[in-house]
Amino acid sequence: MGDVARLAERFAAAHRGEPLDYSVDSLAVVDRLLDARRQAKGKAASVAAEAGCYVGEVIRRHLGGRWRDTPAAPVRRGFLGLFGGGRPVFAPVLDLGVITVSPVEKVRARLRGPSEDTIEIYYEAVERTIIPRVEDLA
């Protein structure tokens, strides 16, 4: 899964002026960058893959896990996806033992709509699933 690390690095390098240091705090920066990208309405496919890999690498470095490739699904286009598919979508998943998460798909959803939970909330939900808090167990 060398592609994941390479795409995460590309995302961090493209935003050199930002504190993208694979810390949990850097996820707030990712949220801000995704909001700006959505408002600019630019091409989001490569940004989603790169940012999703970065988010996944933050999760992997702090909570563990292993990247796993998934069969690429074709992009559905047209009304209700009925008119043919485009090229396959890059969508690796991160296997954390207890759960499997898809940070690339999460970023895609975040780029589609501002009502989608932030990347910071996504990380917290993953963390709570992996490391339950005492009050959650009571």
Coordinates of C-alpha atoms in Angstrom, one line a residue:
M1 CA 0.0 0.0 0.0
G2 CA 2.8 2.4 -0.9
D3 CA 0.3 4.5 -2.8
V4 CA -1.3 5.5 0.5
A5 CA 1.9 6.9 2.0
R6 CA 2.8 8.6 -1.3
L7 CA -0.6 10.3 -1.6
A8 CA -0.6 11.3 2.1
E9 CA 2.8 12.9 1.6
R10 CA 1.6 14.6 -1.6
F11 CA -1.3 16.2 0.3
A12 CA 1.0 17.4 3.1
A13 CA 3.6 18.8 0.6
A14 CA 0.9 20.6 -1.4
H15 CA 0.0 22.5 1.8
R16 CA 3.5 23.3 3.1
G17 CA 2.4 26.5 4.9
E18 CA 0.0 24.4 7.0
P19 CA 0.9 22.3 10.1
L20 CA 0.3 18.9 8.5
D21 CA 2.5 16.9 10.8
Y22 CA 0.3 13.8 11.2
S23 CA -0.8 14.9 14.6
V24 CA -4.4 14.6 15.7
D25 CA -4.5 18.4 15.9
S26 CA -3.7 18.7 12.2
L27 CA -7.1 17.2 11.4
A28 CA -8.6 20.6 12.1
V29 CA -6.4 22.0 9.3
V30 CA -7.6 19.2 7.0
D31 CA -11.2 20.2 7.8
R32 CA -10.5 23.8 6.9
L33 CA -8.7 22.9 3.7
L34 CA -11.6 20.6 2.6
D35 CA -14.1 23.4 3.4
A36 CA -12.1 25.8 1.2
R37 CA -11.9 23.2 -1.6
R38 CA -15.6 22.5 -1.5
Q39 CA -16.4 26.3 -1.8
A40 CA -14.0 26.6 -4.7
K41 CA -15.8 23.8 -6.5
G42 CA -12.6 22.5 -8.1
K43 CA -11.7 19.0 -9.0
A44 CA -12.1 17.0 -5.9
A45 CA -11.2 13.5 -6.9
S46 CA -7.4 13.7 -6.4
V47 CA -7.9 15.9 -3.3
A48 CA -10.2 13.3 -1.8
A49 CA -7.7 10.5 -2.4
E50 CA -4.8 12.5 -1.0
A51 CA -6.6 14.0 1.9
G52 CA -8.2 10.7 2.8
C53 CA -4.9 8.9 2.8
Y54 CA -3.5 11.7 5.0
V55 CA -6.4 11.3 7.5
G56 CA -6.0 7.5 7.4
E57 CA -2.2 7.9 8.1
V58 CA -3.0 10.0 11.1
I59 CA -5.4 7.3 12.4
R60 CA -2.9 4.5 11.7
R61 CA 0.0 6.3 13.4
H62 CA -2.0 7.1 16.5
L63 CA -4.3 4.1 16.8
G64 CA -2.6 1.4 14.8
G65 CA -4.1 -0.7 11.9
R66 CA -3.2 -1.8 8.5
W67 CA -4.2 -0.5 5.1
R68 CA -6.0 -2.9 2.9
D69 CA -6.9 -2.4 -0.8
T70 CA -10.5 -2.9 -1.9
P71 CA -11.7 -3.8 -5.3
A72 CA -12.2 -0.4 -7.0
A73 CA -15.8 0.3 -7.8
P74 CA -16.7 2.2 -11.0
V75 CA -17.8 5.8 -10.6
R76 CA -21.5 6.1 -11.4
R77 CA -22.5 9.0 -13.5
G78 CA -25.7 10.4 -14.8
F79 CA -29.3 10.3 -13.5
L80 CA -29.3 7.8 -10.6
G81 CA -26.1 6.4 -11.8
L82 CA -27.8 4.7 -14.7
F83 CA -25.6 6.0 -17.5
G84 CA -22.4 4.0 -17.5
G85 CA -19.6 4.1 -15.1
G86 CA -16.4 6.1 -15.2
R87 CA -13.0 4.9 -14.2
P88 CA -12.6 2.9 -10.9
V89 CA -12.4 4.9 -7.7
F90 CA -9.4 4.5 -5.4
A91 CA -10.8 3.6 -2.0
P92 CA -8.4 1.7 0.4
V93 CA -9.6 0.9 3.8
L94 CA -7.9 0.9 7.2
D95 CA -8.3 -2.3 9.2
L96 CA -8.2 -1.6 12.9
G97 CA -9.1 -5.0 14.1
V98 CA -12.3 -4.1 15.8
I99 CA -13.5 -2.0 12.9
T100 CA -12.6 -1.1 9.3
V101 CA -12.7 2.5 8.3
S102 CA -12.6 4.3 5.0
P103 CA -11.0 7.7 5.4
V104 CA -10.9 8.3 1.6
E105 CA -14.7 7.8 1.4
K106 CA -15.2 10.0 4.5
V107 CA -13.3 12.8 2.8
R108 CA -15.3 12.4 -0.3
A109 CA -18.5 12.7 1.7
R110 CA -17.1 15.8 3.5
L111 CA -16.3 17.4 0.1
R112 CA -19.9 16.7 -1.1
G113 CA -21.7 18.4 1.8
P114 CA -21.0 20.7 4.7
S115 CA -23.5 18.9 6.9
E116 CA -21.2 15.9 7.0
D117 CA -19.4 15.4 10.3
T118 CA -15.9 17.0 10.5
I119 CA -12.8 14.9 10.1
E120 CA -12.0 15.7 13.8
I121 CA -15.3 14.1 14.9
Y122 CA -14.6 11.2 12.6
Y123 CA -11.3 10.6 14.3
E124 CA -12.9 10.9 17.8
A125 CA -15.5 8.3 16.8
V126 CA -12.9 5.9 15.6
E127 CA -10.8 6.4 18.7
R128 CA -13.8 5.8 21.0
T129 CA -14.6 2.6 19.1
I130 CA -11.0 1.4 19.5
I131 CA -10.3 2.7 23.0
P132 CA -13.6 3.0 24.9
R133 CA -13.7 5.6 27.6
V134 CA -14.6 4.4 31.1
E135 CA -17.8 6.5 31.2
D136 CA -18.9 4.9 27.9
L137 CA -18.6 1.4 29.5
A138 CA -20.7 2.3 32.5

